Amino acid sequence: MFARTFAAAVQGIDASIVEVEVDVGHGDVRPVIVGLPDAAVRESLDRVSTAIHNSGFRWPLARITVNLAPANIRKEGPSFDLPIALGLLTASEQLEALRLEDYVIVGELALTGAVRPVKGVLSIAIRAKAAGRRGLLVPEENAAEAAVVEGLQVIPIQNLREAVQFLAGEILIEPRRVMIASLFACATSDDFDMSDVKGQENVKRALEIAAAGGHNVLLIGPPGTGKSMLARRLATILPPLTLEESLETTKIHSICGLLQAGQALVTTRPFRSPHHTASDAGLLGGNATPTPGEISLAHNGVLFLDELPEFKRGVLETMRQPLEEGRVTISRAAGTMTFPSQFMLVAAMNPSPDGKMPHESRSSPREIQNYLGRISGPLLDRIDLHVEVPAVKFADLSSAAPGEPSAAIRERVLLARQRQLRRFRGRRVSCNARMGTRELKQFVTLEQHTLDTLKNAMTDWNLSARAYDRILKVARTIADLAGVDQVTNDHVFEAIQLRSLDRQLWG
């Protein structure tokens, strides 16, 4: 007998429908699985046979052939266990399921017959709807994640027997539903708030500018000045995730298995902080099979690199393309994948090898320059703001007065972002940091005395063309925070002051 079910294979952050063809006939009783399966898929027949026995069904003593089509797509992971088991029960006439081909089915089987969660269910649900399937049979823990896709019946399954009874029409299972609006209403960033930070008003101002325009920022200061504390709280003043951003971010986290059981969506902007020993594969993604790395996990959020000069230079250089293009392409023998990586880079570093300011350091000027030289000029050009973080004064530390809360700063950031959205309506630009040459010419016009200020800075500090563009983008954001259309000399001057390393203050 022959039976067919439908499963899905995840490639990158998207999924493809896979036909699972099962034939039970005469011949060698050794089961065979074909269609470019990986080791986990080849092992599935052992899990399936034991789960079938322990669920009260019989394993057919016949030749079993399982074909996963199309054969040119690599099939990975244990998500094919449940569709293979249901196809085999149908082909061996233990299940009469007239609705079997209406559903896409995914799930890993335990030896007891229980269904375990799998990765990438949101991508699978989106593809199932696009393919016109009626619904999706998924593990109970994955049901909320799949249910955010409207117009698709999501049937939560706890074990193999329950799946058989549902498809046979013996029981009814209510499709899982989620209220997306309530998910965002309950979203909380965490316990961090800008009001926790004592002093550092200039740094807070710089972070507000960075959040308002989506700019990358480098914090430079001695240990203990609050660089990590400030960076961790940047996410609390960023605009809330939109539904589109949330879906895209959730797909990446789902593929990496980072969603909690029962979690439907990522509703707060991610904050990723890899250690400085991270490899290029850990940061960009890769391994034998291309998978998302830290910069993709930070998509639509913040990537924090503490102790920036301690990262391997080669690792940092690989970030230049993603910083410019908002995506990373990884080529391996298994294939080429492109992952989104539009994130805000926040980096922190000491001003000298021993952590002290240059005028206090015991390091020689050459040692300080060599330390700073670990970060290449092209990478620094891609960081819009270079902000000095001085030691906190005792009066600020001992003050009982609370600082300005994140909610108040976020309101100003939202107003500035709304101005940008109106300005870029109809364009593929979401914030000032993403402006191209055409947008800069159209939306940043300078008067002559302002041009003279910028010209003097370019000449005195030998700034690159990319640094010139960054200054204009930051000045545009400062004007947006001020609620004005014209970029003035004051806005440009403040933007220039926020590029400390260009001004060669160290050494």
Coordinates of C-alpha atoms in Angstrom, one line a residue:
M1 CA 0.0 0.0 0.0
F2 CA 1.0 3.6 -0.6
A3 CA 0.4 6.7 1.4
R4 CA 1.5 10.3 1.3
T5 CA 1.8 13.0 4.0
F6 CA 3.2 16.5 3.9
A7 CA 6.1 17.8 6.1
A8 CA 8.4 20.8 5.7
A9 CA 12.2 21.4 5.6
V10 CA 13.7 24.6 6.9
Q11 CA 16.4 26.3 4.7
G12 CA 17.9 29.4 6.1
I13 CA 14.9 31.2 7.7
D14 CA 12.3 29.9 5.2
A15 CA 10.7 26.5 4.8
S16 CA 9.8 24.3 1.8
I17 CA 7.0 21.8 1.7
V18 CA 8.2 18.2 1.5
E19 CA 6.1 15.2 0.3
V20 CA 6.6 12.1 2.5
E21 CA 5.8 9.1 0.4
V22 CA 5.6 5.8 2.2
D23 CA 5.2 2.4 0.5
V24 CA 4.7 -0.9 2.3
G25 CA 5.1 -3.9 0.0
H26 CA 6.8 -7.2 -0.6
G27 CA 10.5 -7.7 -0.4
D28 CA 13.4 -7.2 1.9
V29 CA 12.1 -6.2 5.4
R30 CA 14.9 -3.7 6.0
P31 CA 13.3 -0.2 5.9
V32 CA 14.8 2.3 3.5
I33 CA 14.6 6.1 3.6
V34 CA 15.7 8.2 0.6
G35 CA 15.5 11.8 -0.6
L36 CA 18.8 13.4 0.7
P37 CA 18.2 12.8 4.5
D38 CA 20.8 13.7 7.1
A39 CA 21.8 11.5 10.0
A40 CA 18.9 12.6 12.2
V41 CA 16.3 11.8 9.5
R42 CA 17.9 8.4 8.8
E43 CA 17.7 7.5 12.5
S44 CA 14.0 8.5 12.5
L45 CA 12.9 4.9 11.4
D46 CA 14.3 3.5 14.7
R47 CA 12.4 6.1 16.7
V48 CA 9.2 5.6 14.7
S49 CA 9.2 1.8 15.0
T50 CA 9.5 1.9 18.8
A51 CA 7.0 4.7 19.1
I52 CA 4.5 2.8 17.0
H53 CA 4.9 -0.3 19.2
N54 CA 4.6 1.6 22.4
S55 CA 1.5 3.4 21.1
G56 CA -0.4 0.1 20.6
F57 CA 0.1 -0.2 16.8
R58 CA 2.1 -2.8 14.9
W59 CA 5.2 -2.4 12.8
P60 CA 4.6 -4.0 9.4
L61 CA 6.8 -6.9 8.5
A62 CA 7.2 -5.9 4.9
R63 CA 9.5 -3.8 2.7
I64 CA 9.2 -0.2 3.8
T65 CA 10.3 2.6 1.5
V66 CA 10.1 6.2 2.6
N67 CA 10.8 8.9 0.0
L68 CA 11.2 12.6 0.9
A69 CA 10.5 14.7 -2.2
P70 CA 11.9 16.9 -3.7
A71 CA 15.1 14.9 -3.5
N72 CA 17.4 17.9 -4.2
I73 CA 16.5 19.6 -0.9
R74 CA 18.5 18.5 2.1
K75 CA 16.2 17.2 4.9
E76 CA 17.6 17.8 8.4
G77 CA 16.4 17.3 12.0
P78 CA 13.9 15.0 13.7
S79 CA 10.7 16.9 12.6
F80 CA 9.9 14.2 10.0
D81 CA 9.2 11.5 12.7
L82 CA 5.5 12.2 13.0
P83 CA 4.6 12.5 9.3
I84 CA 6.6 9.3 8.6
A85 CA 4.8 7.4 11.3
L86 CA 1.4 8.6 10.2
G87 CA 2.2 7.8 6.6
L88 CA 3.4 4.3 7.6
L89 CA 0.2 3.6 9.6
T90 CA -1.9 4.7 6.7
A91 CA 0.1 2.6 4.2
S92 CA -0.2 -0.5 6.4
E93 CA -4.0 0.1 6.7
Q94 CA -4.0 0.8 10.4
L95 CA -5.2 4.4 9.8
E96 CA -7.9 5.5 7.4
A97 CA -7.3 9.2 7.2
L98 CA -9.2 11.0 4.5
R99 CA -7.9 14.4 5.7
L100 CA -4.2 13.3 5.9
E101 CA -3.2 15.4 2.9
D102 CA -5.0 18.5 4.1
Y103 CA -2.4 19.1 6.8
V104 CA 1.4 19.8 7.0
I105 CA 2.7 17.7 9.8
V106 CA 5.9 18.1 11.9
G107 CA 7.1 16.7 15.2
E108 CA 9.8 14.6 16.8
L109 CA 8.7 11.3 18.4
A110 CA 9.8 10.0 21.7
L111 CA 10.1 6.3 22.2
T112 CA 6.9 6.4 24.2
G113 CA 5.0 7.9 21.3
A114 CA 5.0 11.4 22.8
V115 CA 5.5 14.3 20.4
R116 CA 8.4 16.6 21.2
P117 CA 8.9 20.2 20.0
V118 CA 11.0 21.1 16.9
K119 CA 12.7 24.2 15.5
G120 CA 11.5 26.5 12.8
V121 CA 7.7 26.0 13.3
L122 CA 6.8 29.7 12.5
S123 CA 8.6 29.5 9.1
I124 CA 6.8 26.2 8.4
A125 CA 3.4 27.7 9.3
I126 CA 4.0 30.7 7.0
R127 CA 4.9 28.3 4.2
A128 CA 1.9 26.0 4.8
K129 CA -0.5 28.9 4.5
A130 CA 1.2 30.1 1.3
A131 CA 0.9 26.6 -0.1
G132 CA -2.8 26.6 0.5
R133 CA -2.8 23.8 3.2
R134 CA -5.8 23.6 5.5
G135 CA -3.9 23.3 8.7
L136 CA -0.8 22.3 10.6
L137 CA -0.3 19.4 13.0
V138 CA 2.4 20.5 15.5
P139 CA 3.7 19.5 18.9
E140 CA 1.8 21.1 21.8
E141 CA 4.8 23.3 22.8
N142 CA 5.0 24.8 19.3
A143 CA 1.3 25.5 18.8
A144 CA 1.3 29.1 20.1
E145 CA 4.2 30.0 17.8
A146 CA 2.4 28.6 14.7
A147 CA -1.0 30.1 15.7
V148 CA 0.3 33.7 15.0
V149 CA -0.2 32.9 11.3
E150 CA -3.8 33.8 10.6
G151 CA -6.0 31.7 8.4
L152 CA -4.4 28.4 9.3
Q153 CA -5.8 25.7 11.6
V154 CA -3.1 24.8 14.1
I155 CA -3.8 21.5 15.8
P156 CA -1.7 20.9 18.9
I157 CA -0.6 17.2 19.2
Q158 CA 0.7 15.6 22.4
N159 CA 1.3 12.0 21.2
L160 CA 1.1 9.7 18.2
R161 CA -2.2 8.0 19.3
E162 CA -3.9 11.4 19.6
A163 CA -2.7 12.3 16.1
V164 CA -4.1 9.1 14.7
Q165 CA -7.5 9.6 16.5
F166 CA -7.8 13.1 15.2
L167 CA -7.1 12.2 11.6
A168 CA -9.4 9.3 11.8
G169 CA -12.2 11.6 13.0
E170 CA -12.5 9.8 16.4
I171 CA -11.8 13.0 18.5
L172 CA -12.0 16.7 17.9
I173 CA -9.1 19.0 18.9
E174 CA -9.8 22.7 19.1
P175 CA -7.3 24.6 16.9
R176 CA -4.9 26.8 18.9
R177 CA -5.5 30.5 18.7
V178 CA -3.6 33.5 20.0
M179 CA -4.4 37.1 20.4
I180 CA -1.5 39.0 18.9
A181 CA -2.5 42.3 20.3
S182 CA -2.5 40.9 23.8
L183 CA 1.0 39.5 23.3
F184 CA 2.4 43.0 22.5
A185 CA 0.4 44.5 25.4
C186 CA 2.0 42.1 27.8
A187 CA 5.5 42.7 26.4
T188 CA 8.0 43.9 29.0
S189 CA 11.6 44.8 28.2
D190 CA 12.9 43.6 31.7
D191 CA 13.9 45.2 34.9
F192 CA 16.4 47.6 33.3
D193 CA 15.7 51.3 33.1
M194 CA 17.8 54.4 32.3
S195 CA 16.8 55.9 35.7
D196 CA 19.2 53.4 37.3
V197 CA 22.2 55.2 35.7
K198 CA 23.7 57.9 37.9
G199 CA 25.1 60.9 36.1
Q200 CA 26.5 60.4 32.6
E201 CA 24.0 62.9 31.0
N202 CA 26.2 63.4 28.0
V203 CA 26.3 59.7 27.3
K204 CA 22.6 59.3 27.8
R205 CA 22.1 62.1 25.2
A206 CA 24.3 60.2 22.8
L207 CA 22.4 57.0 23.3
E208 CA 19.1 58.9 22.8
I209 CA 20.5 60.2 19.4
A210 CA 21.6 56.7 18.5
A211 CA 18.2 55.2 19.3
A212 CA 16.3 58.0 17.5
G213 CA 18.2 57.4 14.2
G214 CA 19.2 53.7 14.5
H215 CA 22.9 54.6 14.7
N216 CA 25.8 52.4 15.7
V217 CA 27.7 53.7 18.8
L218 CA 31.1 53.1 20.5
L219 CA 31.5 53.8 24.2
I220 CA 35.0 54.7 25.3
G221 CA 36.0 54.9 29.0
P222 CA 37.8 53.4 31.9
P223 CA 36.4 50.3 33.7
G224 CA 33.6 51.0 36.1
T225 CA 32.2 54.0 34.4
G226 CA 28.9 52.2 33.4
K227 CA 29.5 51.4 29.7
S228 CA 27.9 47.9 30.0
M229 CA 25.1 49.3 32.2
L230 CA 24.3 52.0 29.6
A231 CA 24.5 49.6 26.7
R232 CA 22.1 47.1 28.4
R233 CA 19.5 49.9 28.8
L234 CA 19.7 51.1 25.3
A235 CA 17.0 48.6 24.2
T236 CA 14.6 50.1 26.7
I237 CA 14.5 53.4 24.8
L238 CA 14.1 51.9 21.4
P239 CA 10.7 51.9 19.6
P240 CA 8.6 48.8 20.2
L241 CA 8.8 46.0 17.7
T242 CA 6.2 46.1 14.9
L243 CA 4.4 42.9 14.0
E244 CA 6.5 42.5 10.8
E245 CA 9.7 42.9 12.8
S246 CA 8.5 40.5 15.5
L247 CA 7.6 37.8 13.0
E248 CA 11.0 38.1 11.3
T249 CA 12.9 38.1 14.6
T250 CA 10.8 35.1 15.9
K251 CA 11.6 33.1 12.8
I252 CA 15.4 33.5 13.5
H253 CA 15.1 32.6 17.2
S254 CA 12.8 29.7 16.4
I255 CA 15.3 28.2 13.9
C256 CA 18.0 28.4 16.6
G257 CA 15.7 26.8 19.2
L258 CA 15.8 29.9 21.5
L259 CA 12.0 30.2 22.0
Q260 CA 10.7 29.1 25.3
A261 CA 8.0 26.4 25.4
G262 CA 4.7 27.9 24.6
Q263 CA 6.2 31.2 23.5
A264 CA 4.3 32.6 20.5
L265 CA 6.4 35.7 19.5
V266 CA 9.5 37.6 20.3
T267 CA 7.8 40.9 21.4
T268 CA 10.8 42.8 22.8
R269 CA 13.9 43.9 20.9
P270 CA 16.7 41.3 21.3
F271 CA 19.9 42.1 23.1
R272 CA 22.9 39.9 22.3
S273 CA 26.2 40.1 24.0
P274 CA 28.7 37.5 22.6
H275 CA 32.0 37.0 24.5
H276 CA 35.2 38.5 22.9
T277 CA 36.5 34.9 22.2
A278 CA 33.6 34.3 19.7
S279 CA 34.7 33.0 16.3
D280 CA 33.6 34.4 13.0
A281 CA 31.2 31.4 12.6
G282 CA 29.7 32.2 16.1
L283 CA 29.3 35.9 15.2
L284 CA 28.2 35.7 11.6
G285 CA 26.8 32.1 11.5
G286 CA 28.0 29.1 9.6
N287 CA 29.3 25.7 10.7
A288 CA 28.9 22.8 8.2
T289 CA 25.3 23.8 7.6
P290 CA 24.7 27.6 7.4
T291 CA 22.8 28.7 10.5
P292 CA 22.2 32.2 12.0
G293 CA 24.9 33.7 14.2
E294 CA 24.9 36.4 16.8
I295 CA 24.4 39.3 14.4
S296 CA 21.3 37.6 13.0
L297 CA 20.0 36.8 16.4
A298 CA 20.4 40.6 17.2
H299 CA 18.2 41.4 14.1
N300 CA 15.9 44.3 14.9
G301 CA 17.7 44.7 18.2
V302 CA 21.1 45.5 19.8
L303 CA 24.4 43.7 19.4
F304 CA 26.7 44.6 22.2
L305 CA 30.4 43.9 21.8
D306 CA 32.2 44.5 25.1
E307 CA 36.0 44.9 25.1
L308 CA 36.0 45.6 21.4
P309 CA 39.8 45.5 20.8
E310 CA 39.9 42.0 22.4
F311 CA 37.9 40.5 19.6
K312 CA 40.0 38.9 16.8
R313 CA 40.6 41.5 14.1
G314 CA 39.5 39.0 11.4
V315 CA 36.2 38.4 13.2
L316 CA 35.5 42.2 13.4
E317 CA 36.4 42.7 9.8
T318 CA 33.7 40.2 8.7
M319 CA 31.1 42.5 10.2
R320 CA 31.7 45.3 7.7
Q321 CA 29.4 44.0 5.0
P322 CA 26.5 43.2 7.4
L323 CA 26.8 46.6 8.9
E324 CA 26.4 48.2 5.5
E325 CA 23.8 45.9 3.9
G326 CA 21.7 44.7 6.8
R327 CA 22.2 41.0 5.8
V328 CA 24.8 38.4 5.9
T329 CA 25.4 35.7 3.2
I330 CA 27.2 32.5 4.2
S331 CA 28.5 30.0 1.7
R332 CA 29.3 26.5 2.6
A333 CA 29.5 23.1 0.9
A334 CA 25.9 22.4 2.0
G335 CA 24.7 25.6 0.3
T336 CA 24.5 29.4 0.4
M337 CA 22.1 31.1 2.9
T338 CA 21.3 34.7 3.5
F339 CA 20.2 35.8 6.9
P340 CA 18.8 39.3 7.9
S341 CA 21.1 41.3 10.2
Q342 CA 19.7 44.8 10.7
F343 CA 20.9 45.6 14.2
M344 CA 22.3 48.5 16.2
L345 CA 25.9 47.9 17.1
V346 CA 26.9 49.1 20.5
A347 CA 30.6 48.5 21.4
A348 CA 32.6 49.3 24.4
M349 CA 36.3 49.7 25.0
N350 CA 38.9 51.1 27.3
P351 CA 40.9 54.1 26.2
S352 CA 44.3 52.4 26.8
P353 CA 45.7 48.9 27.4
D354 CA 45.6 49.4 31.2
G355 CA 42.1 50.9 31.2
K356 CA 43.1 54.4 32.2
M357 CA 42.7 57.6 30.3
P358 CA 45.7 58.4 28.1
H359 CA 47.0 61.2 30.4
E360 CA 46.8 58.8 33.4
S361 CA 48.0 55.7 31.7
R362 CA 51.4 54.1 32.3
S363 CA 51.3 52.8 28.7
S364 CA 53.4 54.7 26.1
P365 CA 51.8 56.6 23.3
R366 CA 52.9 53.9 20.9
E367 CA 51.3 51.2 23.0
I368 CA 48.0 53.2 23.2
Q369 CA 48.1 53.6 19.4
N370 CA 48.7 49.9 18.9
Y371 CA 45.8 49.1 21.2
L372 CA 43.5 51.4 19.3
G373 CA 44.9 50.1 16.0
R374 CA 43.3 46.7 16.7
I375 CA 40.1 48.3 15.4
S376 CA 40.4 49.1 11.7
G377 CA 39.6 52.5 10.2
P378 CA 36.9 51.1 7.9
L379 CA 35.1 49.5 10.8
L380 CA 35.3 52.7 12.8
D381 CA 33.9 54.6 9.8
R382 CA 30.8 52.4 10.1
I383 CA 30.2 53.4 13.7
D384 CA 28.4 56.7 13.7
L385 CA 29.0 57.8 17.3
H386 CA 32.2 57.6 19.3
V387 CA 31.2 58.6 22.9
E388 CA 33.5 59.2 25.8
V389 CA 32.3 57.8 29.1
P390 CA 34.1 59.5 32.0
A391 CA 34.3 58.4 35.6
V392 CA 31.1 59.1 37.5
K393 CA 31.4 62.0 40.0
F394 CA 30.8 61.3 43.7
A395 CA 28.0 63.8 43.8
D396 CA 26.1 61.9 41.1
L397 CA 26.7 58.5 42.8
S398 CA 25.5 59.7 46.2
S399 CA 22.5 61.6 44.9
A400 CA 19.1 60.3 45.9
A401 CA 17.4 62.0 42.9
P402 CA 16.2 59.4 40.3
G403 CA 17.5 59.8 36.7
E404 CA 15.2 60.3 33.8
P405 CA 13.2 57.1 33.1
S406 CA 13.5 55.1 29.9
A407 CA 9.8 55.8 29.2
A408 CA 10.3 59.6 28.9
I409 CA 13.4 59.2 26.6
R410 CA 11.5 56.7 24.5
E411 CA 8.7 59.2 23.9
R412 CA 11.2 61.6 22.3
V413 CA 12.7 58.8 20.3
L414 CA 9.3 57.7 19.0
L415 CA 8.5 61.3 17.9
A416 CA 11.8 61.5 16.0
R417 CA 11.2 58.1 14.4
Q418 CA 7.7 59.1 13.3
R419 CA 9.2 62.1 11.6
Q420 CA 11.6 59.8 9.7
L421 CA 8.8 57.4 8.7
R422 CA 6.8 60.3 7.2
R423 CA 9.9 61.5 5.4
F424 CA 10.8 58.1 4.0
R425 CA 7.2 57.0 3.1
G426 CA 7.3 54.9 0.0
R427 CA 11.1 54.2 0.3
R428 CA 13.0 51.2 1.6
V429 CA 14.5 53.3 4.4
S430 CA 13.3 52.9 8.0
C431 CA 15.5 55.4 9.8
N432 CA 18.2 58.0 9.3
A433 CA 21.1 55.5 9.7
R434 CA 19.8 53.6 6.6
M435 CA 19.8 56.6 4.3
G436 CA 21.7 56.2 1.1
T437 CA 23.4 58.9 -1.0
R438 CA 20.2 59.9 -2.7
E439 CA 18.3 60.4 0.5
L440 CA 21.2 62.4 2.0
K441 CA 21.2 64.8 -0.9
Q442 CA 17.4 65.2 -0.7
F443 CA 16.9 65.5 3.0
V444 CA 20.1 67.0 4.4
T445 CA 20.6 70.4 2.9
L446 CA 23.2 72.7 4.6
E447 CA 23.7 76.4 4.5
Q448 CA 27.1 77.8 3.5
H449 CA 28.4 78.5 7.1
T450 CA 27.4 75.0 8.1
L451 CA 29.2 73.6 5.1
D452 CA 32.3 75.6 6.2
T453 CA 32.2 74.0 9.6
L454 CA 32.0 70.5 8.1
K455 CA 34.8 71.4 5.6
N456 CA 37.1 72.5 8.4
A457 CA 36.4 69.2 10.3
M458 CA 37.1 67.1 7.2
T459 CA 40.4 68.9 6.6
D460 CA 41.7 69.1 10.1
W461 CA 40.9 65.5 11.1
N462 CA 41.4 63.9 7.6
L463 CA 37.9 62.3 7.7
S464 CA 36.9 59.8 5.1
A465 CA 33.9 60.1 2.8
R466 CA 32.0 57.5 4.8
A467 CA 32.7 59.6 8.0
Y468 CA 31.3 62.6 6.2
D469 CA 28.1 60.7 5.4
R470 CA 27.8 59.5 9.0
I471 CA 28.1 63.0 10.4
L472 CA 25.3 64.2 8.1
K473 CA 23.0 61.3 9.2
V474 CA 23.6 62.0 12.9
A475 CA 23.0 65.7 12.3
R476 CA 19.7 64.8 10.6
T477 CA 18.7 62.8 13.7
I478 CA 19.6 65.6 16.1
A479 CA 17.4 67.9 14.0
D480 CA 14.6 65.4 14.2
L481 CA 14.9 65.2 18.0
A482 CA 14.6 69.0 18.0
G483 CA 11.5 68.8 15.8
V484 CA 12.9 70.9 13.0
D485 CA 13.3 70.3 9.2
Q486 CA 16.5 72.3 8.6
V487 CA 19.8 70.8 9.7
T488 CA 21.7 73.7 11.3
N489 CA 25.3 74.5 12.2
D490 CA 24.6 73.4 15.9
H491 CA 23.3 70.0 14.8
V492 CA 26.4 69.4 12.6
F493 CA 28.8 70.6 15.3
E494 CA 27.2 68.2 17.9
A495 CA 27.5 65.4 15.4
I496 CA 31.2 66.1 14.9
Q497 CA 31.8 66.2 18.6
L498 CA 30.3 62.7 18.8
R499 CA 33.2 61.2 16.8
S500 CA 36.0 61.2 19.4
L501 CA 38.3 58.8 17.7
D502 CA 38.3 60.8 14.5
R503 CA 39.4 63.8 16.5
Q504 CA 42.5 61.8 17.7
L505 CA 42.1 62.6 21.4
W506 CA 44.0 59.6 22.5
G507 CA 47.8 59.9 22.1

